[in-house]
Structures are given as C-alpha cells and as structure tokens.
C-alpha cells in the first residue's frame, strides 16, 4: 500500500489563525514557515494579461474560428484561461459558494466525520478533510470524488449544510459538461486525429480549499505549495473575493485577479503529456492574506483511472515523442506520494531522463 505525502496532525488551522497573538508560540508557528519559499519576483502588473475566452463564441459558427485561436494561444502561452459566458447557471454557483462557506464554519469534529484519510487509491477521491494537507501549507482542504456515479461513495459526502449534497451534485454536473466542451475545443486546436481524442476525460474530483488569514506572518507561509495539477483540465471557482492564486510565468509569479463572471481553467499534467508538450501544465501556488480568509473549489477532470495516456503527435508535423505512455493510476500515485515540488512530478512521464532538478 502506498504512503501518501506526509501530513502532520495539527490543530485546526482556523483555530490556529484565530489564536490571540500572545498565545502563539514560535514553536507552534515555526512548522508553517517556509524557508524554501522562492524569492522570484511577483508581477501584479501582468495580472490583466491572463487570457479570457468566451465559451458562447466557441459555440457559435460565426465566431468559433477566432475564439478557438484565442484558446490555442492561451493553452500554448499561458496554460491558464478565464472562461466567461461559461454556461454554468448563476444559481448553481451561488448555492455551491454558500454551502462551501458554511461547511468550513462547522466544527472540526463534524468535518472530520466525513474524513477518510486515503491510504491508497481506492480511498483516493472519496472524501477527506485534511488540516495542512502538505505538512507546511496553511490551509484546510476537503476533497470528494464526484463522478462517475458508480465510483461515488456517498457515505463520505457531507450532509451539512442540508443543501450541500444537492449543490455539489448540481455544480459537479454543470462543471463536468463545461469540461467536456472545453476538452473538445482544445482537441480541435491540436491538429490531431479526432478519434484519438474522444472521451479523454472520465473522472471528476472536487477539492474545496479553505485558507485562513495569517496576520502574524502572512508573507512567510503558503496556502498551497507550488505544484501543477495531475489532471487533464482543472476548473477553479473562487468562492469569495479574496485573491491569492499565483501562476508561474517566465520565472516570475503572476497574481491572478479573479473575474466574478469567469471560471478559471488550467492545463493539467495529462494534457501536457497528451499534447506531447505543446500545451504546458503551469505551476501555481496560493499565498495567504493577512486579514481575510480565501475559499476556492477546484474541479479536476482526469482521464479514466484504469486508462492509459500517451502523447498524441500532430498530423501535420514530424514530431519527436517527448513523453512516455503510462497509466493514469501510475501517474496519480506518483504525484500523490511525493511532496509537492513545482512540476517535478512530470519528470516521471518524460521519455528522456531529466538531469538534476
Ligand atoms: O485555491 C486556489 O486558487 C488553487 C487551488 C489549487 O491549485 C488546487 O486545488 O490544485
Ligand atoms: Fe492546483
């Protein structure tokens, strides 16, 4: 049985964040300090450049060509895109936002009642609440496997607040449809045999993230370590107005200013592998606000667990194959059993051994 990344049993981070300053000993805080935090520059002036794609324009014959070229540019140059007119109904978004906020206000023992710390992949994706998921990260997370239905184990689905199951189901289904449609449009931009691209995504997992404020040393902790996602495509909804996500671009960090009308979509590791590196999964991290909590929900769309992913080369060019063929399970296990370290997990899928880091 595999071991998942180390997690130290700690107090609830919400309780920790709410402690009076005098109550926090250096010892209690030290474990969260990130001496390894890089000091690469942060470029807020580039936030406005994160590409925006309009799904309604992809769905219309008159505008699809123009909008698809924006999508291609976003995947090639950024790996992140804000999708507007995404078609997820407003009330479904309002409901999931409300319920996630209420859920994280519940006492830790209530949340833990749904926790199933996964020991192996059978457990993965059912549901778990983790205080400090990656040892030193300043966040609480709750993950749930939402699709396909036969893989759902409702036993781990929270029943509080009372509308949570319904709002999760509705959001999951809408965001799943959106993922299907974006994956299809991305496939069209790749010049590949469409037969190789159908039904590429099959599983969805939602992870809800709660990042408490940290007023004593926000700049020394991280909400989420730098990583790339072990997904084909991730769709992120920011729950409240507190930003914190930063994406790595040309060696610097760019803070994402989330648009209230957009869903943030990013290229995951499986898309990088399957596009043979033409589309890159992008490293990202979350920083902490000194005064306000941040909440978000990530919807990971992953190829079938028992499936195989391999690079698909384009039909119009002589391309060297850069990645190995591997099973989804093998890759996800590899990613989960290692400490989050930027895009290091992807080295495992490279066709040629990567020297050093
Ligand atoms: O909270 C965020 O903005 C990002 C979360 C994230 O990167 C993840 O869940 O993989
Ligand atoms: Fe992520």
Short mmCIF file of C-alpha atoms and ligand atoms in Angstrom, two decimals:
data_model
loop_
_atom_site.label_atom_id
_atom_site.label_comp_id
_atom_site.label_asym_id
_atom_site.label_seq_id
_atom_site.Cartn_x
_atom_site.Cartn_y
_atom_site.Cartn_z
CA UNK A 1 0.00 0.00 0.00
CA UNK A 2 1.40 3.35 -0.93
CA UNK A 3 2.05 6.12 1.53
CA UNK A 4 0.61 9.49 0.75
CA UNK A 5 2.55 12.68 1.24
CA UNK A 6 3.24 13.29 4.89
CA UNK A 7 0.69 15.11 6.91
CA UNK A 8 1.38 16.08 10.47
CA UNK A 9 -1.51 16.02 12.89
CA UNK A 10 -2.02 19.63 13.83
CA UNK A 11 -4.69 21.82 15.30
CA UNK A 12 -7.36 23.05 13.04
CA UNK A 13 -5.80 25.89 11.07
CA UNK A 14 -8.88 28.01 11.60
CA UNK A 15 -8.42 27.75 15.36
CA UNK A 16 -4.74 28.42 14.92
CA UNK A 17 -5.39 31.50 12.83
CA UNK A 18 -7.87 32.79 15.39
CA UNK A 19 -5.44 32.47 18.31
CA UNK A 20 -4.58 35.63 20.17
CA UNK A 21 -1.09 36.80 19.20
CA UNK A 22 0.35 36.10 22.66
CA UNK A 23 -0.99 32.57 22.54
CA UNK A 24 1.03 31.58 19.51
CA UNK A 25 4.42 30.32 20.44
CA UNK A 26 7.27 30.48 17.99
CA UNK A 27 7.23 26.70 18.11
CA UNK A 28 3.59 26.47 17.05
CA UNK A 29 4.22 28.75 14.12
CA UNK A 30 7.62 27.51 13.08
CA UNK A 31 6.33 24.43 11.38
CA UNK A 32 4.47 26.59 8.89
CA UNK A 33 7.32 28.88 7.99
CA UNK A 34 8.64 28.23 4.52
CA UNK A 35 12.37 28.82 4.43
CA UNK A 36 12.28 27.27 0.95
CA UNK A 37 9.91 29.91 -0.36
CA UNK A 38 11.43 31.28 -3.51
CA UNK A 39 12.00 34.96 -3.93
CA UNK A 40 11.23 35.13 -7.60
CA UNK A 41 9.54 38.37 -8.48
CA UNK A 42 5.80 38.78 -8.29
CA UNK A 43 4.38 40.81 -11.16
CA UNK A 44 0.92 42.18 -10.33
CA UNK A 45 1.10 44.43 -13.41
CA UNK A 46 0.79 41.33 -15.61
CA UNK A 47 -2.44 40.13 -13.94
CA UNK A 48 -4.59 41.85 -16.53
CA UNK A 49 -2.99 39.79 -19.29
CA UNK A 50 -4.32 36.39 -18.24
CA UNK A 51 -6.25 35.41 -21.40
CA UNK A 52 -10.03 35.44 -21.48
CA UNK A 53 -12.03 33.07 -23.70
CA UNK A 54 -15.77 33.36 -24.32
CA UNK A 55 -17.46 29.95 -24.47
CA UNK A 56 -20.55 31.36 -26.18
CA UNK A 57 -18.29 32.49 -29.03
CA UNK A 58 -16.79 28.99 -29.29
CA UNK A 59 -20.29 27.61 -29.58
CA UNK A 60 -21.30 29.92 -32.42
CA UNK A 61 -20.35 29.16 -36.03
CA UNK A 62 -19.59 32.79 -36.85
CA UNK A 63 -17.07 33.29 -34.06
CA UNK A 64 -15.66 29.84 -33.35
CA UNK A 65 -12.59 30.25 -35.53
CA UNK A 66 -11.48 33.49 -33.91
CA UNK A 67 -12.24 32.32 -30.37
CA UNK A 68 -10.52 28.94 -30.92
CA UNK A 69 -7.35 30.75 -31.87
CA UNK A 70 -7.54 32.65 -28.56
CA UNK A 71 -7.98 29.32 -26.77
CA UNK A 72 -4.97 27.88 -28.57
CA UNK A 73 -2.89 30.92 -27.69
CA UNK A 74 -3.98 30.67 -24.04
CA UNK A 75 -3.06 26.97 -23.86
CA UNK A 76 0.28 27.46 -25.60
CA UNK A 77 1.42 30.63 -23.93
CA UNK A 78 -0.26 30.66 -20.54
CA UNK A 79 -1.71 27.29 -19.56
CA UNK A 80 -4.42 29.31 -17.79
CA UNK A 81 -7.54 30.94 -19.15
CA UNK A 82 -10.51 32.75 -17.67
CA UNK A 83 -13.66 31.39 -19.31
CA UNK A 84 -16.63 33.76 -19.50
CA UNK A 85 -20.17 33.00 -20.66
CA UNK A 86 -19.36 29.50 -19.43
CA UNK A 87 -22.99 28.46 -19.17
CA UNK A 88 -22.94 27.28 -15.55
CA UNK A 89 -26.18 28.79 -14.18
CA UNK A 90 -25.77 31.59 -11.69
CA UNK A 91 -27.98 29.99 -9.01
CA UNK A 92 -25.87 26.83 -9.03
CA UNK A 93 -22.76 28.92 -8.43
CA UNK A 94 -24.46 30.92 -5.67
CA UNK A 95 -25.56 27.71 -3.94
CA UNK A 96 -22.21 25.95 -4.01
CA UNK A 97 -20.46 29.11 -2.79
CA UNK A 98 -22.87 29.47 0.12
CA UNK A 99 -22.63 25.81 1.14
CA UNK A 100 -18.84 25.62 0.97
CA UNK A 101 -18.57 28.70 3.16
CA UNK A 102 -20.99 27.19 5.66
CA UNK A 103 -19.25 23.83 5.59
CA UNK A 104 -15.91 25.28 6.59
CA UNK A 105 -17.54 27.09 9.50
CA UNK A 106 -18.59 23.76 11.02
CA UNK A 107 -16.62 22.45 13.99
CA UNK A 108 -13.62 20.34 13.06
CA UNK A 109 -15.06 17.14 14.50
CA UNK A 110 -18.15 17.46 12.29
CA UNK A 111 -15.97 17.92 9.22
CA UNK A 112 -13.73 15.07 10.30
CA UNK A 113 -16.74 12.77 10.42
CA UNK A 114 -16.60 12.82 6.63
CA UNK A 115 -12.89 12.38 6.55
CA UNK A 116 -11.47 9.29 5.08
CA UNK A 117 -7.74 9.63 5.02
CA UNK A 118 -6.88 7.71 1.90
CA UNK A 119 -4.24 5.05 2.32
CA UNK A 120 -4.26 4.07 -1.29
CA UNK A 121 -6.04 4.90 -4.49
CA UNK A 122 -9.17 3.06 -3.54
CA UNK A 123 -9.57 5.67 -0.89
CA UNK A 124 -8.40 8.49 -3.03
CA UNK A 125 -11.10 10.80 -4.09
CA UNK A 126 -13.78 9.62 -1.78
CA UNK A 127 -13.63 12.31 0.77
CA UNK A 128 -11.14 13.70 3.17
CA UNK A 129 -10.69 16.74 5.25
CA UNK A 130 -7.09 17.48 5.83
CA UNK A 131 -5.64 20.01 8.11
CA UNK A 132 -2.46 21.05 6.44
CA UNK A 133 -2.53 18.73 3.53
CA UNK A 134 1.09 19.13 2.60
CA UNK A 135 2.69 19.38 6.00
CA UNK A 136 3.55 23.04 5.93
CA UNK A 137 0.73 24.54 3.97
CA UNK A 138 -1.58 26.91 5.72
CA UNK A 139 -4.92 25.56 4.59
CA UNK A 140 -7.73 23.09 5.17
CA UNK A 141 -8.94 21.00 2.28
CA UNK A 142 -11.88 18.81 1.63
CA UNK A 143 -11.93 16.57 -1.40
CA UNK A 144 -14.68 14.48 -2.83
CA UNK A 145 -14.96 12.19 -5.84
CA UNK A 146 -17.97 13.37 -7.76
CA UNK A 147 -18.05 11.25 -10.90
CA UNK A 148 -18.71 8.78 -12.38
CA UNK A 149 -21.74 7.68 -10.36
CA UNK A 150 -20.55 4.11 -9.89
CA UNK A 151 -17.40 5.42 -8.27
CA UNK A 152 -19.25 7.61 -5.82
CA UNK A 153 -19.30 6.58 -2.26
CA UNK A 154 -21.98 8.81 -0.80
CA UNK A 155 -21.10 7.64 2.68
CA UNK A 156 -18.38 10.26 2.70
CA UNK A 157 -20.45 13.06 1.27
CA UNK A 158 -21.24 15.71 3.83
CA UNK A 159 -24.84 16.15 4.91
CA UNK A 160 -24.25 19.54 6.48
CA UNK A 161 -25.29 22.10 5.49
CA UNK A 162 -28.53 20.43 4.44
CA UNK A 163 -28.36 21.57 0.82
CA UNK A 164 -24.69 20.64 0.33
CA UNK A 165 -25.17 17.31 -1.45
CA UNK A 166 -27.58 18.86 -3.89
CA UNK A 167 -25.39 21.85 -4.57
CA UNK A 168 -22.31 19.65 -5.04
CA UNK A 169 -24.18 17.39 -7.43
CA UNK A 170 -25.52 20.27 -9.50
CA UNK A 171 -22.22 22.12 -9.64
CA UNK A 172 -20.32 18.93 -10.40
CA UNK A 173 -22.62 18.06 -13.27
CA UNK A 174 -22.54 21.55 -14.81
CA UNK A 175 -18.81 21.96 -14.49
CA UNK A 176 -18.37 18.45 -15.92
CA UNK A 177 -20.33 19.45 -19.02
CA UNK A 178 -18.22 22.56 -19.33
CA UNK A 179 -15.03 20.48 -19.06
CA UNK A 180 -16.25 18.15 -21.82
CA UNK A 181 -16.92 21.03 -24.08
CA UNK A 182 -13.58 22.76 -23.44
CA UNK A 183 -11.69 19.48 -23.86
CA UNK A 184 -13.39 19.04 -27.22
CA UNK A 185 -12.43 22.54 -28.37
CA UNK A 186 -8.88 22.05 -27.13
CA UNK A 187 -8.69 18.79 -29.11
CA UNK A 188 -9.74 20.72 -32.21
CA UNK A 189 -6.87 23.17 -31.77
CA UNK A 190 -4.28 20.38 -31.64
CA UNK A 191 -4.43 19.08 -35.23
CA UNK A 192 -4.66 15.51 -34.12
CA UNK A 193 -6.74 12.57 -35.21
CA UNK A 194 -10.10 13.34 -33.52
CA UNK A 195 -10.63 9.61 -32.95
CA UNK A 196 -7.70 9.62 -30.55
CA UNK A 197 -9.18 12.46 -28.57
CA UNK A 198 -12.74 11.37 -27.87
CA UNK A 199 -13.78 10.65 -24.31
CA UNK A 200 -10.46 11.67 -22.92
CA UNK A 201 -11.80 12.78 -19.63
CA UNK A 202 -13.84 10.48 -17.47
CA UNK A 203 -13.45 11.19 -13.80
CA UNK A 204 -14.06 14.29 -11.75
CA UNK A 205 -12.87 15.15 -8.27
CA UNK A 206 -13.71 18.33 -6.42
CA UNK A 207 -11.38 19.81 -3.86
CA UNK A 208 -12.58 22.61 -1.67
CA UNK A 209 -9.87 24.76 -0.23
CA UNK A 210 -10.03 26.99 2.83
CA UNK A 211 -7.13 29.33 3.50
CA UNK A 212 -7.39 31.14 6.83
CA UNK A 213 -5.81 34.55 7.24
CA UNK A 214 -2.47 34.83 8.96
CA UNK A 215 -1.82 38.23 10.34
CA UNK A 216 1.40 37.48 12.17
CA UNK A 217 3.47 36.31 9.21
CA UNK A 218 1.42 36.00 6.03
CA UNK A 219 4.46 36.56 3.85
CA UNK A 220 6.32 33.60 5.38
CA UNK A 221 3.67 30.91 4.87
CA UNK A 222 1.99 29.43 1.83
CA UNK A 223 -1.61 28.34 1.41
CA UNK A 224 -0.65 25.88 -1.28
CA UNK A 225 2.86 24.86 -2.30
CA UNK A 226 3.92 25.35 -5.91
CA UNK A 227 2.57 22.45 -7.96
CA UNK A 228 0.96 21.54 -11.23
CA UNK A 229 -2.29 19.57 -11.31
CA UNK A 230 -2.46 15.82 -12.03
CA UNK A 231 -5.48 16.41 -14.24
CA UNK A 232 -6.30 16.85 -17.88
CA UNK A 233 -8.05 20.11 -17.11
CA UNK A 234 -8.85 21.87 -13.85
CA UNK A 235 -11.69 24.33 -13.43
CA UNK A 236 -11.39 26.66 -10.47
CA UNK A 237 -14.12 28.71 -8.89
CA UNK A 238 -13.13 31.36 -6.41
CA UNK A 239 -15.70 31.36 -3.64
CA UNK A 240 -15.18 34.78 -2.12
CA UNK A 241 -13.45 37.91 -3.33
CA UNK A 242 -10.07 37.17 -1.74
CA UNK A 243 -7.39 36.55 -4.37
CA UNK A 244 -4.25 34.58 -3.63
CA UNK A 245 -3.56 32.33 -6.60
CA UNK A 246 -0.30 33.00 -8.42
CA UNK A 247 0.86 31.35 -11.61
CA UNK A 248 4.42 30.82 -12.75
CA UNK A 249 5.30 32.53 -16.00
CA UNK A 250 8.78 33.15 -17.40
CA UNK A 251 10.33 32.57 -14.00
CA UNK A 252 8.13 35.08 -12.14
CA UNK A 253 4.81 34.77 -10.28
CA UNK A 254 1.72 36.45 -11.65
CA UNK A 255 -1.17 37.01 -9.24
CA UNK A 256 -4.49 36.07 -10.80
CA UNK A 257 -7.21 38.66 -10.37
CA UNK A 258 -10.30 36.57 -10.49
CA UNK A 259 -13.20 37.94 -12.50
CA UNK A 260 -16.54 37.41 -10.79
CA UNK A 261 -18.09 36.28 -14.08
CA UNK A 262 -15.38 33.79 -15.02
CA UNK A 263 -14.24 30.28 -14.21
CA UNK A 264 -10.51 29.76 -14.28
CA UNK A 265 -9.41 26.82 -16.42
CA UNK A 266 -5.92 25.42 -16.44
CA UNK A 267 -3.96 22.85 -18.39
CA UNK A 268 -3.05 19.85 -16.24
CA UNK A 269 -0.18 17.36 -16.47
CA UNK A 270 -2.18 14.85 -18.53
CA UNK A 271 -2.90 17.47 -21.15
CA UNK A 272 0.78 18.30 -21.30
CA UNK A 273 1.58 14.60 -21.83
CA UNK A 274 -1.19 14.01 -24.36
CA UNK A 275 -0.38 17.12 -26.36
CA UNK A 276 3.25 15.97 -26.38
CA UNK A 277 4.27 19.14 -24.57
CA UNK A 278 2.64 21.61 -26.92
CA UNK A 279 0.36 22.70 -24.10
CA UNK A 280 2.12 23.03 -20.78
CA UNK A 281 0.65 22.49 -17.37
CA UNK A 282 1.56 25.52 -15.34
CA UNK A 283 2.99 25.68 -11.89
CA UNK A 284 0.89 27.64 -9.42
CA UNK A 285 0.74 28.39 -5.70
CA UNK A 286 -1.52 30.17 -3.25
CA UNK A 287 -0.41 32.92 -0.92
CA UNK A 288 -2.12 33.94 2.29
CA UNK A 289 -3.95 37.14 3.08
CA UNK A 290 -3.06 38.75 6.42
CA UNK A 291 -6.66 39.66 7.26
CA UNK A 292 -9.16 37.67 5.23
CA UNK A 293 -9.80 34.02 4.52
CA UNK A 294 -9.81 32.71 0.94
CA UNK A 295 -12.00 29.89 -0.31
CA UNK A 296 -11.97 28.11 -3.64
CA UNK A 297 -13.14 24.90 -5.27
CA UNK A 298 -11.07 23.05 -7.85
CA UNK A 299 -12.74 20.57 -10.20
CA UNK A 300 -10.14 18.16 -11.54
CA UNK A 301 -11.04 16.35 -14.73
CA UNK A 302 -8.92 13.27 -15.02
CA UNK A 303 -8.75 10.53 -17.66
CA UNK A 304 -10.14 7.16 -16.56
CA UNK A 305 -8.15 5.74 -13.67
CA UNK A 306 -7.55 2.39 -15.34
CA UNK A 307 -6.80 4.06 -18.64
CA UNK A 308 -3.53 4.74 -20.38
CA UNK A 309 -2.35 8.13 -21.53
CA UNK A 310 0.16 8.63 -24.27
CA UNK A 311 1.40 11.57 -26.29
CA UNK A 312 -0.60 12.21 -29.44
CA UNK A 313 1.53 13.82 -32.12
CA UNK A 314 0.03 16.23 -34.60
CA UNK A 315 -0.90 15.00 -38.05
CA UNK A 316 0.85 17.85 -39.85
CA UNK A 317 4.36 17.76 -38.42
CA UNK A 318 7.24 15.47 -37.80
CA UNK A 319 7.28 15.49 -34.04
CA UNK A 320 9.58 13.75 -31.63
CA UNK A 321 7.73 11.91 -28.87
CA UNK A 322 8.71 13.56 -25.59
CA UNK A 323 6.63 11.69 -23.03
CA UNK A 324 6.13 8.09 -22.07
CA UNK A 325 2.93 6.13 -22.27
CA UNK A 326 1.75 5.48 -18.75
CA UNK A 327 -1.35 4.62 -16.81
CA UNK A 328 -3.33 7.34 -15.12
CA UNK A 329 -3.17 5.39 -11.90
CA UNK A 330 0.61 5.14 -12.01
CA UNK A 331 0.95 8.88 -12.54
CA UNK A 332 -1.58 9.93 -9.91
CA UNK A 333 0.04 7.59 -7.38
CA UNK A 334 3.41 9.03 -8.20
CA UNK A 335 2.17 12.58 -7.78
CA UNK A 336 0.35 11.87 -4.53
CA UNK A 337 3.24 10.06 -2.92
CA UNK A 338 5.69 12.89 -3.43
CA UNK A 339 5.99 16.20 -1.74
CA UNK A 340 4.57 18.96 -3.89
CA UNK A 341 7.50 20.39 -5.74
CA UNK A 342 6.52 22.52 -8.69
CA UNK A 343 6.36 20.45 -11.84
CA UNK A 344 8.81 17.80 -10.67
CA UNK A 345 6.19 15.03 -10.80
CA UNK A 346 6.06 15.41 -14.58
CA UNK A 347 9.69 14.33 -14.92
CA UNK A 348 8.33 10.86 -14.26
CA UNK A 349 6.49 11.00 -17.58
CA UNK A 350 9.34 12.34 -19.67
CA UNK A 351 10.63 10.00 -22.35
CA UNK A 352 14.18 11.02 -21.56
CA UNK A 353 15.63 11.14 -18.11
CA UNK A 354 15.83 14.67 -16.76
CA UNK A 355 19.21 15.58 -15.30
CA UNK A 356 19.19 17.12 -11.84
CA UNK A 357 16.06 19.01 -10.90
O1 LIG B 1 -7.14 27.91 -4.34
C1 LIG B 1 -6.62 28.07 -5.42
O2 LIG B 1 -6.70 29.14 -6.04
C2 LIG B 1 -5.84 26.99 -6.13
C3 LIG B 1 -6.08 25.61 -5.64
C4 LIG B 1 -5.26 24.61 -6.38
O3 LIG B 1 -4.27 24.92 -7.02
C5 LIG B 1 -5.66 23.19 -6.36
O4 LIG B 1 -6.66 22.85 -5.72
O5 LIG B 1 -4.97 22.39 -7.06
FE1 LIG B 2 -3.69 23.31 -8.37
#
